[in-house]
mmCIF file of C-alpha atoms in Angstrom:
data_model
loop_
_atom_site.group_PDB
_atom_site.id
_atom_site.type_symbol
_atom_site.label_atom_id
_atom_site.label_comp_id
_atom_site.label_asym_id
_atom_site.label_seq_id
_atom_site.Cartn_x
_atom_site.Cartn_y
_atom_site.Cartn_z
ATOM 1 C CA UNK A 1 7.384 18.602 15.263
ATOM 2 C CA UNK A 2 4.915 21.324 16.541
ATOM 3 C CA UNK A 3 5.723 24.334 18.856
ATOM 4 C CA UNK A 4 5.411 23.397 22.689
ATOM 5 C CA UNK A 5 2.543 25.726 22.753
ATOM 6 C CA UNK A 6 0.855 23.896 19.874
ATOM 7 C CA UNK A 7 1.736 20.489 21.469
ATOM 8 C CA UNK A 8 0.317 21.343 24.586
ATOM 9 C CA UNK A 9 -3.272 22.276 23.089
ATOM 10 C CA UNK A 10 -3.150 19.015 21.109
ATOM 11 C CA UNK A 11 -2.422 16.931 24.374
ATOM 12 C CA UNK A 12 -5.192 18.723 26.362
ATOM 13 C CA UNK A 13 -7.797 18.037 23.560
ATOM 14 C CA UNK A 14 -6.677 14.299 23.118
ATOM 15 C CA UNK A 15 -7.607 14.063 27.046
ATOM 16 C CA UNK A 16 -11.287 14.515 26.127
ATOM 17 C CA UNK A 17 -13.570 11.401 25.644
ATOM 18 C CA UNK A 18 -13.752 10.267 22.045
ATOM 19 C CA UNK A 19 -11.129 12.687 20.978
ATOM 20 C CA UNK A 20 -7.982 10.959 19.462
ATOM 21 C CA UNK A 21 -4.542 12.574 18.842
ATOM 22 C CA UNK A 22 -5.556 12.998 15.014
ATOM 23 C CA UNK A 23 -8.940 14.655 16.055
ATOM 24 C CA UNK A 24 -7.225 16.732 18.609
ATOM 25 C CA UNK A 25 -4.711 18.027 15.741
ATOM 26 C CA UNK A 26 -7.931 18.802 13.512
ATOM 27 C CA UNK A 27 -9.488 20.826 16.172
ATOM 28 C CA UNK A 28 -6.052 22.602 17.027
ATOM 29 C CA UNK A 29 -5.591 23.514 13.453
ATOM 30 C CA UNK A 30 -9.214 24.807 13.395
ATOM 31 C CA UNK A 31 -8.980 26.998 16.440
ATOM 32 C CA UNK A 32 -5.620 28.138 14.994
ATOM 33 C CA UNK A 33 -7.111 29.580 12.177
ATOM 34 C CA UNK A 34 -10.078 31.393 14.121
ATOM 35 C CA UNK A 35 -9.453 35.298 15.469
ATOM 36 C CA UNK A 36 -8.680 35.030 19.093
ATOM 37 C CA UNK A 37 -12.213 36.452 19.835
ATOM 38 C CA UNK A 38 -13.910 33.139 18.905
ATOM 39 C CA UNK A 39 -11.260 30.872 20.932
ATOM 40 C CA UNK A 40 -11.242 33.043 24.098
ATOM 41 C CA UNK A 41 -15.084 32.791 24.711
ATOM 42 C CA UNK A 42 -14.443 28.794 24.862
ATOM 43 C CA UNK A 43 -11.358 29.417 27.217
ATOM 44 C CA UNK A 44 -13.481 31.538 29.460
ATOM 45 C CA UNK A 45 -16.625 29.171 29.667
ATOM 46 C CA UNK A 46 -14.022 26.314 30.971
ATOM 47 C CA UNK A 47 -12.885 28.548 33.800
ATOM 48 C CA UNK A 48 -16.548 30.056 34.530
ATOM 49 C CA UNK A 49 -17.792 26.386 34.550
ATOM 50 C CA UNK A 50 -15.028 25.114 37.105
ATOM 51 C CA UNK A 51 -15.380 28.631 39.331
ATOM 52 C CA UNK A 52 -19.217 28.734 39.563
ATOM 53 C CA UNK A 53 -20.682 25.132 38.766
ATOM 54 C CA UNK A 54 -20.862 22.274 41.073
ATOM 55 C CA UNK A 55 -22.919 19.425 42.280
ATOM 56 C CA UNK A 56 -25.989 19.924 44.641
ATOM 57 C CA UNK A 57 -25.002 18.384 48.190
ATOM 58 C CA UNK A 58 -28.078 16.208 48.335
ATOM 59 C CA UNK A 59 -28.889 15.365 44.545
ATOM 60 C CA UNK A 60 -25.757 15.748 42.895
ATOM 61 C CA UNK A 61 -27.599 17.679 40.166
ATOM 62 C CA UNK A 62 -25.471 20.635 38.493
ATOM 63 C CA UNK A 63 -26.124 23.879 40.598
ATOM 64 C CA UNK A 64 -24.251 27.307 41.309
ATOM 65 C CA UNK A 65 -25.350 27.258 45.002
ATOM 66 C CA UNK A 66 -25.214 24.482 47.785
ATOM 67 C CA UNK A 67 -28.380 22.969 46.969
ATOM 68 C CA UNK A 68 -30.109 22.981 43.281
ATOM 69 C CA UNK A 69 -33.062 24.451 42.284
ATOM 70 C CA UNK A 70 -35.023 21.248 42.597
ATOM 71 C CA UNK A 71 -34.189 20.410 46.054
ATOM 72 C CA UNK A 72 -34.975 24.160 46.968
ATOM 73 C CA UNK A 73 -38.093 23.815 45.338
ATOM 74 C CA UNK A 74 -40.671 23.163 48.451
ATOM 75 C CA UNK A 75 -43.921 22.565 46.015
ATOM 76 C CA UNK A 76 -42.113 19.429 44.586
ATOM 77 C CA UNK A 77 -43.217 15.994 45.982
ATOM 78 C CA UNK A 78 -40.554 15.261 48.774
ATOM 79 C CA UNK A 79 -41.524 11.528 49.098
ATOM 80 C CA UNK A 80 -40.672 10.479 45.660
ATOM 81 C CA UNK A 81 -36.796 10.351 44.123
ATOM 82 C CA UNK A 82 -36.190 9.635 40.547
ATOM 83 C CA UNK A 83 -32.806 8.117 40.126
ATOM 84 C CA UNK A 84 -30.646 8.954 36.904
ATOM 85 C CA UNK A 85 -27.182 8.444 35.821
ATOM 86 C CA UNK A 86 -26.084 11.858 34.889
ATOM 87 C CA UNK A 87 -27.744 15.616 34.977
ATOM 88 C CA UNK A 88 -28.543 15.340 31.225
ATOM 89 C CA UNK A 89 -31.099 12.644 32.257
ATOM 90 C CA UNK A 90 -32.917 14.660 35.027
ATOM 91 C CA UNK A 91 -33.217 17.402 32.233
ATOM 92 C CA UNK A 92 -34.854 14.832 29.998
ATOM 93 C CA UNK A 93 -37.104 13.564 32.655
ATOM 94 C CA UNK A 94 -37.991 17.482 33.533
ATOM 95 C CA UNK A 95 -39.075 18.224 29.925
ATOM 96 C CA UNK A 96 -41.772 15.487 30.119
ATOM 97 C CA UNK A 97 -43.554 17.599 32.724
ATOM 98 C CA UNK A 98 -44.943 14.189 34.100
ATOM 99 C CA UNK A 99 -42.814 14.093 37.399
ATOM 100 C CA UNK A 100 -42.775 16.545 40.260
ATOM 101 C CA UNK A 101 -40.611 14.763 42.757
ATOM 102 C CA UNK A 102 -36.952 15.057 43.668
ATOM 103 C CA UNK A 103 -33.982 13.509 41.893
ATOM 104 C CA UNK A 104 -30.787 11.795 42.702
ATOM 105 C CA UNK A 105 -27.937 11.636 40.066
ATOM 106 C CA UNK A 106 -25.543 8.960 40.361
ATOM 107 C CA UNK A 107 -22.801 10.163 37.823
ATOM 108 C CA UNK A 108 -22.791 7.055 36.157
ATOM 109 C CA UNK A 109 -23.637 3.359 35.853
ATOM 110 C CA UNK A 110 -22.218 0.081 37.557
ATOM 111 C CA UNK A 111 -19.890 -1.250 34.867
ATOM 112 C CA UNK A 112 -17.127 -3.620 36.345
ATOM 113 C CA UNK A 113 -15.453 -3.773 33.056
ATOM 114 C CA UNK A 114 -14.576 -0.260 33.050
ATOM 115 C CA UNK A 115 -14.070 -0.542 36.622
ATOM 116 C CA UNK A 116 -16.774 1.516 38.055
ATOM 117 C CA UNK A 117 -18.027 0.056 41.339
ATOM 118 C CA UNK A 118 -20.874 0.947 43.608
ATOM 119 C CA UNK A 119 -18.251 3.323 45.325
ATOM 120 C CA UNK A 120 -17.909 5.485 42.325
ATOM 121 C CA UNK A 121 -21.530 6.563 42.450
ATOM 122 C CA UNK A 122 -23.490 8.437 44.506
ATOM 123 C CA UNK A 123 -25.237 5.209 45.824
ATOM 124 C CA UNK A 124 -24.288 5.684 49.618
ATOM 125 C CA UNK A 125 -25.881 8.905 49.453
ATOM 126 C CA UNK A 126 -28.974 7.595 47.728
ATOM 127 C CA UNK A 127 -29.347 5.186 50.518
ATOM 128 C CA UNK A 128 -28.558 7.644 53.231
ATOM 129 C CA UNK A 129 -31.623 9.898 51.497
ATOM 130 C CA UNK A 130 -34.021 6.853 51.415
ATOM 131 C CA UNK A 131 -32.962 5.679 54.918
ATOM 132 C CA UNK A 132 -33.263 9.118 56.701
ATOM 133 C CA UNK A 133 -36.226 10.963 54.801
ATOM 134 C CA UNK A 134 -39.949 10.339 54.553
ATOM 135 C CA UNK A 135 -39.508 8.623 50.994
ATOM 136 C CA UNK A 136 -42.259 6.384 49.479
ATOM 137 C CA UNK A 137 -41.026 5.851 46.128
ATOM 138 C CA UNK A 138 -37.630 5.521 44.298
ATOM 139 C CA UNK A 139 -38.015 5.577 40.376
ATOM 140 C CA UNK A 140 -34.865 4.104 38.948
ATOM 141 C CA UNK A 141 -34.794 5.850 35.689
ATOM 142 C CA UNK A 142 -31.165 4.621 34.748
ATOM 143 C CA UNK A 143 -30.469 3.660 30.896
ATOM 144 C CA UNK A 144 -32.298 0.805 29.581
ATOM 145 C CA UNK A 145 -28.975 -1.040 28.619
ATOM 146 C CA UNK A 146 -26.753 -3.669 30.339
ATOM 147 C CA UNK A 147 -25.092 -0.924 32.981
ATOM 148 C CA UNK A 148 -28.412 0.550 33.617
ATOM 149 C CA UNK A 149 -30.033 -2.563 34.255
ATOM 150 C CA UNK A 150 -27.311 -3.867 36.312
ATOM 151 C CA UNK A 151 -27.354 -0.665 38.404
ATOM 152 C CA UNK A 152 -31.191 -0.954 38.541
ATOM 153 C CA UNK A 153 -31.094 -4.321 39.966
ATOM 154 C CA UNK A 154 -28.346 -3.439 42.647
ATOM 155 C CA UNK A 155 -30.543 -0.482 43.965
ATOM 156 C CA UNK A 156 -33.482 -2.444 44.496
ATOM 157 C CA UNK A 157 -31.515 -5.428 46.080
ATOM 158 C CA UNK A 158 -29.862 -2.733 48.508
ATOM 159 C CA UNK A 159 -33.515 -1.253 49.346
ATOM 160 C CA UNK A 160 -35.141 -4.915 49.589
ATOM 161 C CA UNK A 161 -35.546 -4.286 53.459
ATOM 162 C CA UNK A 162 -37.397 -1.265 53.055
ATOM 163 C CA UNK A 163 -39.647 -2.611 50.218
ATOM 164 C CA UNK A 164 -40.072 -5.782 52.144
ATOM 165 C CA UNK A 165 -41.193 -3.628 54.893
ATOM 166 C CA UNK A 166 -43.850 -2.142 52.772
ATOM 167 C CA UNK A 167 -42.539 1.327 53.517
ATOM 168 C CA UNK A 168 -41.164 2.024 50.060
ATOM 169 C CA UNK A 169 -41.832 1.250 46.274
ATOM 170 C CA UNK A 170 -38.974 0.968 44.103
ATOM 171 C CA UNK A 171 -40.165 1.258 40.411
ATOM 172 C CA UNK A 172 -38.651 1.466 36.824
ATOM 173 C CA UNK A 173 -40.163 3.272 34.043
ATOM 174 C CA UNK A 174 -42.062 0.954 31.709
ATOM 175 C CA UNK A 175 -39.823 -0.621 28.759
ATOM 176 C CA UNK A 176 -41.693 -1.177 25.674
ATOM 177 C CA UNK A 177 -42.375 0.039 22.133
ATOM 178 C CA UNK A 178 -41.310 3.671 21.671
ATOM 179 C CA UNK A 179 -44.125 5.918 20.610
ATOM 180 C CA UNK A 180 -44.254 6.831 16.900
ATOM 181 C CA UNK A 181 -42.251 3.447 16.528
ATOM 182 C CA UNK A 182 -43.029 0.241 14.008
ATOM 183 C CA UNK A 183 -43.866 -3.256 15.476
ATOM 184 C CA UNK A 184 -41.818 -4.595 12.323
ATOM 185 C CA UNK A 185 -38.525 -3.226 12.936
ATOM 186 C CA UNK A 186 -39.037 -3.354 16.838
ATOM 187 C CA UNK A 187 -35.763 -5.487 18.296
ATOM 188 C CA UNK A 188 -37.100 -9.019 19.993
ATOM 189 C CA UNK A 189 -35.905 -7.691 23.423
ATOM 190 C CA UNK A 190 -38.117 -4.484 23.146
ATOM 191 C CA UNK A 191 -40.904 -6.263 21.699
ATOM 192 C CA UNK A 192 -40.873 -9.051 24.311
ATOM 193 C CA UNK A 193 -40.606 -6.331 27.116
ATOM 194 C CA UNK A 194 -43.642 -4.638 25.505
ATOM 195 C CA UNK A 195 -45.431 -7.700 25.598
ATOM 196 C CA UNK A 196 -44.681 -8.807 29.216
ATOM 197 C CA UNK A 197 -45.585 -5.228 30.415
ATOM 198 C CA UNK A 198 -48.733 -5.321 28.390
ATOM 199 C CA UNK A 199 -51.712 -3.408 30.145
ATOM 200 C CA UNK A 200 -55.602 -3.274 29.920
ATOM 201 C CA UNK A 201 -57.296 -1.086 27.497
ATOM 202 C CA UNK B 1 -32.809 23.923 31.168
ATOM 203 C CA UNK B 2 -29.026 24.307 32.118
ATOM 204 C CA UNK B 3 -27.607 27.066 34.347
ATOM 205 C CA UNK B 4 -26.287 29.708 31.718
ATOM 206 C CA UNK B 5 -22.695 29.077 32.709
ATOM 207 C CA UNK B 6 -23.046 25.266 31.604
ATOM 208 C CA UNK B 7 -25.170 26.269 28.787
ATOM 209 C CA UNK B 8 -22.285 28.743 27.582
ATOM 210 C CA UNK B 9 -19.711 25.695 27.576
ATOM 211 C CA UNK B 10 -22.040 23.767 25.562
ATOM 212 C CA UNK B 11 -22.619 26.309 23.053
ATOM 213 C CA UNK B 12 -18.608 26.987 22.901
ATOM 214 C CA UNK B 13 -17.872 23.449 22.599
ATOM 215 C CA UNK B 14 -20.844 23.195 19.850
ATOM 216 C CA UNK B 15 -18.851 25.508 17.547
ATOM 217 C CA UNK B 16 -15.913 23.274 17.184
ATOM 218 C CA UNK B 17 -15.938 21.110 13.835
ATOM 219 C CA UNK B 18 -17.603 17.763 14.124
ATOM 220 C CA UNK B 19 -18.954 18.390 17.612
ATOM 221 C CA UNK B 20 -22.879 18.466 17.560
ATOM 222 C CA UNK B 21 -25.017 19.528 20.514
ATOM 223 C CA UNK B 22 -25.013 16.226 22.116
ATOM 224 C CA UNK B 23 -21.344 15.581 21.797
ATOM 225 C CA UNK B 24 -20.939 19.106 23.624
ATOM 226 C CA UNK B 25 -23.340 18.206 26.170
ATOM 227 C CA UNK B 26 -21.569 15.035 26.970
ATOM 228 C CA UNK B 27 -18.149 16.769 26.852
ATOM 229 C CA UNK B 28 -19.414 19.287 29.121
ATOM 230 C CA UNK B 29 -20.736 16.589 31.672
ATOM 231 C CA UNK B 30 -17.011 15.046 31.543
ATOM 232 C CA UNK B 31 -15.496 18.420 32.286
ATOM 233 C CA UNK B 32 -17.821 18.901 35.159
ATOM 234 C CA UNK B 33 -16.948 16.088 36.777
ATOM 235 C CA UNK B 34 -13.131 16.564 36.109
ATOM 236 C CA UNK B 35 -11.161 18.524 39.270
ATOM 237 C CA UNK B 36 -10.401 22.050 38.011
ATOM 238 C CA UNK B 37 -6.718 21.001 37.823
ATOM 239 C CA UNK B 38 -7.561 18.679 34.827
ATOM 240 C CA UNK B 39 -9.631 21.470 33.166
ATOM 241 C CA UNK B 40 -7.726 24.583 33.666
ATOM 242 C CA UNK B 41 -4.663 23.632 31.541
ATOM 243 C CA UNK B 42 -6.999 23.134 28.703
ATOM 244 C CA UNK B 43 -8.220 26.753 29.117
ATOM 245 C CA UNK B 44 -4.850 28.109 29.676
ATOM 246 C CA UNK B 45 -3.621 26.184 26.672
ATOM 247 C CA UNK B 46 -6.492 27.882 24.444
ATOM 248 C CA UNK B 47 -5.398 30.994 25.762
ATOM 249 C CA UNK B 48 -1.478 30.605 25.233
ATOM 250 C CA UNK B 49 -1.998 29.329 21.567
ATOM 251 C CA UNK B 50 -3.804 32.523 20.730
ATOM 252 C CA UNK B 51 -1.317 34.535 22.460
ATOM 253 C CA UNK B 52 2.039 33.053 21.120
ATOM 254 C CA UNK B 53 1.244 31.057 17.857
ATOM 255 C CA UNK B 54 0.789 32.872 14.600
ATOM 256 C CA UNK B 55 1.373 32.316 10.828
ATOM 257 C CA UNK B 56 4.396 32.616 9.409
ATOM 258 C CA UNK B 57 4.126 35.907 7.260
ATOM 259 C CA UNK B 58 5.864 34.174 4.167
ATOM 260 C CA UNK B 59 4.595 30.467 4.213
ATOM 261 C CA UNK B 60 1.926 30.538 6.663
ATOM 262 C CA UNK B 61 3.386 27.716 8.411
ATOM 263 C CA UNK B 62 2.872 27.728 12.304
ATOM 264 C CA UNK B 63 5.429 29.877 14.231
ATOM 265 C CA UNK B 64 5.817 31.834 17.360
ATOM 266 C CA UNK B 65 7.903 34.625 15.491
ATOM 267 C CA UNK B 66 7.423 36.872 12.436
ATOM 268 C CA UNK B 67 9.108 33.850 10.179
ATOM 269 C CA UNK B 68 8.970 30.204 10.786
ATOM 270 C CA UNK B 69 12.004 28.112 11.317
ATOM 271 C CA UNK B 70 11.941 26.431 7.794
ATOM 272 C CA UNK B 71 11.717 30.144 6.172
ATOM 273 C CA UNK B 72 14.682 30.964 8.571
ATOM 274 C CA UNK B 73 16.659 27.977 7.835
ATOM 275 C CA UNK B 74 19.464 29.305 5.012
ATOM 276 C CA UNK B 75 20.551 25.786 4.556
ATOM 277 C CA UNK B 76 17.209 24.925 2.859
ATOM 278 C CA UNK B 77 16.970 24.857 -0.765
ATOM 279 C CA UNK B 78 15.199 28.274 -1.461
ATOM 280 C CA UNK B 79 14.556 27.457 -4.980
ATOM 281 C CA UNK B 80 11.752 24.732 -4.592
ATOM 282 C CA UNK B 81 8.276 25.434 -2.850
ATOM 283 C CA UNK B 82 6.267 22.571 -1.651
ATOM 284 C CA UNK B 83 2.504 23.789 -1.524
ATOM 285 C CA UNK B 84 0.481 21.901 1.181
ATOM 286 C CA UNK B 85 -3.111 22.549 2.598
ATOM 287 C CA UNK B 86 -2.499 22.760 6.312
ATOM 288 C CA UNK B 87 0.500 22.750 8.862
ATOM 289 C CA UNK B 88 -0.126 19.414 9.753
ATOM 290 C CA UNK B 89 0.739 18.148 6.079
ATOM 291 C CA UNK B 90 3.998 20.099 6.394
ATOM 292 C CA UNK B 91 4.670 17.969 9.176
ATOM 293 C CA UNK B 92 3.978 14.888 7.393
ATOM 294 C CA UNK B 93 6.347 15.563 4.468
ATOM 295 C CA UNK B 94 9.196 16.890 7.130
ATOM 296 C CA UNK B 95 8.925 13.302 8.638
ATOM 297 C CA UNK B 96 9.836 11.792 5.185
ATOM 298 C CA UNK B 97 13.324 13.469 5.210
ATOM 299 C CA UNK B 98 13.059 13.479 1.498
ATOM 300 C CA UNK B 99 12.454 17.286 1.003
ATOM 301 C CA UNK B 100 14.782 20.176 1.683
ATOM 302 C CA UNK B 101 13.060 22.999 0.015
ATOM 303 C CA UNK B 102 10.447 25.522 1.441
ATOM 304 C CA UNK B 103 6.849 25.406 1.933
ATOM 305 C CA UNK B 104 3.657 27.502 1.405
ATOM 306 C CA UNK B 105 0.523 26.257 3.454
ATOM 307 C CA UNK B 106 -2.731 27.437 1.729
ATOM 308 C CA UNK B 107 -4.738 26.951 4.601
ATOM 309 C CA UNK B 108 -7.194 24.603 2.967
ATOM 310 C CA UNK B 109 -8.327 23.694 -0.635
ATOM 311 C CA UNK B 110 -10.581 24.973 -3.384
ATOM 312 C CA UNK B 111 -14.089 23.799 -2.504
ATOM 313 C CA UNK B 112 -16.904 25.877 -4.170
ATOM 314 C CA UNK B 113 -19.724 23.426 -2.764
ATOM 315 C CA UNK B 114 -18.456 24.788 0.833
ATOM 316 C CA UNK B 115 -17.978 28.504 -0.345
ATOM 317 C CA UNK B 116 -14.200 28.316 -0.421
ATOM 318 C CA UNK B 117 -12.687 30.202 -3.661
ATOM 319 C CA UNK B 118 -9.315 31.189 -4.417
ATOM 320 C CA UNK B 119 -9.484 34.219 -2.320
ATOM 321 C CA UNK B 120 -10.123 32.252 1.045
ATOM 322 C CA UNK B 121 -6.701 30.623 0.649
ATOM 323 C CA UNK B 122 -3.268 31.849 0.605
ATOM 324 C CA UNK B 123 -2.931 31.513 -3.212
ATOM 325 C CA UNK B 124 -2.266 35.053 -4.272
ATOM 326 C CA UNK B 125 0.721 34.979 -1.622
ATOM 327 C CA UNK B 126 2.247 31.898 -3.467
ATOM 328 C CA UNK B 127 1.781 33.593 -6.922
ATOM 329 C CA UNK B 128 3.567 36.610 -5.374
ATOM 330 C CA UNK B 129 6.346 34.512 -3.968
ATOM 331 C CA UNK B 130 6.925 32.578 -7.329
ATOM 332 C CA UNK B 131 6.807 35.680 -9.413
ATOM 333 C CA UNK B 132 9.005 37.371 -7.309
ATOM 334 C CA UNK B 133 11.836 35.091 -6.161
ATOM 335 C CA UNK B 134 14.231 32.676 -7.970
ATOM 336 C CA UNK B 135 11.907 29.592 -7.784
ATOM 337 C CA UNK B 136 12.605 26.810 -10.073
ATOM 338 C CA UNK B 137 9.996 24.111 -8.808
ATOM 339 C CA UNK B 138 6.767 24.327 -6.922
ATOM 340 C CA UNK B 139 5.554 20.797 -5.828
ATOM 341 C CA UNK B 140 1.838 20.771 -5.373
ATOM 342 C CA UNK B 141 1.230 18.436 -2.528
ATOM 343 C CA UNK B 142 -2.208 19.089 -1.927
ATOM 344 C CA UNK B 143 -4.353 16.034 -0.761
ATOM 345 C CA UNK B 144 -5.151 13.472 -3.521
ATOM 346 C CA UNK B 145 -8.778 13.924 -3.134
ATOM 347 C CA UNK B 146 -11.643 16.105 -5.229
ATOM 348 C CA UNK B 147 -10.884 19.426 -3.453
ATOM 349 C CA UNK B 148 -7.068 18.998 -3.315
ATOM 350 C CA UNK B 149 -6.866 17.817 -7.127
ATOM 351 C CA UNK B 150 -8.886 20.928 -8.182
ATOM 352 C CA UNK B 151 -6.679 23.122 -6.177
ATOM 353 C CA UNK B 152 -3.326 21.507 -7.840
ATOM 354 C CA UNK B 153 -5.076 22.048 -11.434
ATOM 355 C CA UNK B 154 -5.954 25.700 -10.494
ATOM 356 C CA UNK B 155 -2.220 26.549 -9.387
ATOM 357 C CA UNK B 156 -0.691 24.723 -12.495
ATOM 358 C CA UNK B 157 -3.090 26.822 -14.763
ATOM 359 C CA UNK B 158 -2.090 30.211 -12.852
ATOM 360 C CA UNK B 159 1.492 29.369 -13.172
ATOM 361 C CA UNK B 160 1.166 28.204 -16.741
ATOM 362 C CA UNK B 161 2.864 31.647 -18.227
ATOM 363 C CA UNK B 162 6.004 30.616 -16.223
ATOM 364 C CA UNK B 163 5.918 27.062 -16.987
ATOM 365 C CA UNK B 164 5.439 27.639 -20.883
ATOM 366 C CA UNK B 165 8.448 30.227 -20.563
ATOM 367 C CA UNK B 166 10.622 27.179 -19.314
ATOM 368 C CA UNK B 167 11.494 29.153 -16.049
ATOM 369 C CA UNK B 168 9.456 27.062 -13.616
ATOM 370 C CA UNK B 169 8.496 23.359 -13.428
ATOM 371 C CA UNK B 170 5.213 22.572 -11.585
ATOM 372 C CA UNK B 171 5.291 18.959 -10.385
ATOM 373 C CA UNK B 172 2.528 16.737 -7.993
ATOM 374 C CA UNK B 173 3.892 13.823 -5.827
ATOM 375 C CA UNK B 174 3.176 10.463 -7.537
ATOM 376 C CA UNK B 175 -0.239 8.607 -7.311
ATOM 377 C CA UNK B 176 -0.046 5.076 -7.209
ATOM 378 C CA UNK B 177 -0.236 2.153 -4.809
ATOM 379 C CA UNK B 178 0.804 2.953 -1.159
ATOM 380 C CA UNK B 179 3.643 0.714 -0.231
ATOM 381 C CA UNK B 180 2.390 -2.207 1.872
ATOM 382 C CA UNK B 181 -0.718 -2.335 0.051
ATOM 383 C CA UNK B 182 -2.376 -5.109 -1.726
ATOM 384 C CA UNK B 183 -3.289 -5.105 -5.500
ATOM 385 C CA UNK B 184 -6.536 -6.759 -4.839
ATOM 386 C CA UNK B 185 -7.838 -4.363 -2.583
ATOM 387 C CA UNK B 186 -6.786 -1.158 -4.396
ATOM 388 C CA UNK B 187 -9.615 1.001 -5.694
ATOM 389 C CA UNK B 188 -9.927 1.130 -9.627
ATOM 390 C CA UNK B 189 -8.958 4.983 -9.415
ATOM 391 C CA UNK B 190 -5.516 4.476 -7.585
ATOM 392 C CA UNK B 191 -4.542 1.170 -9.521
ATOM 393 C CA UNK B 192 -5.558 3.149 -12.769
ATOM 394 C CA UNK B 193 -3.149 5.986 -11.773
ATOM 395 C CA UNK B 194 -0.423 3.477 -10.842
ATOM 396 C CA UNK B 195 -0.592 2.038 -14.257
ATOM 397 C CA UNK B 196 -0.501 5.281 -16.053
ATOM 398 C CA UNK B 197 2.360 6.542 -13.928
ATOM 399 C CA UNK B 198 4.403 3.359 -14.302
ATOM 400 C CA UNK B 199 8.255 3.627 -14.215
ATOM 401 C CA UNK B 200 11.236 1.448 -15.636
ATOM 402 C CA UNK B 201 12.578 -0.967 -13.719
#
């Protein structure tokens, strides 16, 4: 019913995650109503991102060069690697200013139900880095959900020979009550983890 | 924290309706992971739509010419105008195959709370068409919600001189129970409307 040009835009928008045909149609009508100078920057941003942004060849963080700014920073602790799922997670860790080591971005988490196995993530590259370099600690900061926990266990298992030999520590950020949270409203799993991981005052 | 190119794409996506900064970031990471040949068609579709698609100068339907295919179709009933909010609504009416007249797309509905007044819609153009042409009926098919009802009442009020003179009918599609629906689960307003608008069997 729509002209081919309009239908093409609806189809392309429908391919985005979380955007169904109805949402794509609504977005298209919105874009049609805007003046060209409000729409063309989006098209240009898409083109620019594909032309200039790539993944760091070492840690798979976003970069516009061969290596990302963190890998190139000799001032950072080269013996510690923090493993995260996505570049956005890396940004969250950086914002804490608590971590001064390197990163490794997996590009997702293990999820057999969604067809995501070890070969779909940058796991082999992680094990190569850990095996080759002078790495003393791997902090597995995948998300504290089913897929993230499974990924963390998988990594710990694969690195077991090195941890058993005492040359490497594999750690995971503490699970527990969020700061500013409320004991009454904490779910049982979180509260249980907080008790298991209790510390001396 | 992101490179300017990535941040620019996040910013542009955030401007879309219903897309907040978090969703824009998620969409951006998704687009970054795709090969260029899966992203550039979206950029091209945006450019094409702005270059070729415009609004019909008479009824504000989508078209790639001066007038849309419906306005150009001399076989359609030129004395009836169906008023809708968006081009998508026009498509829904066309799909029924029950209507063979012309259309007028308002580009939205009156909503003072969102700052949308009569001058933001194609209402003046509607009244010009009705005043100038040989129009016998205006079917106000705006959405059966608050904004759509207000818009319908506004149009009926503005056209009152012509309807009082008997030269024009202003009608509204029936409100009532949807086909395949269930009396038990109908809301009071819909059921009330269905009773008010009951017909002889």
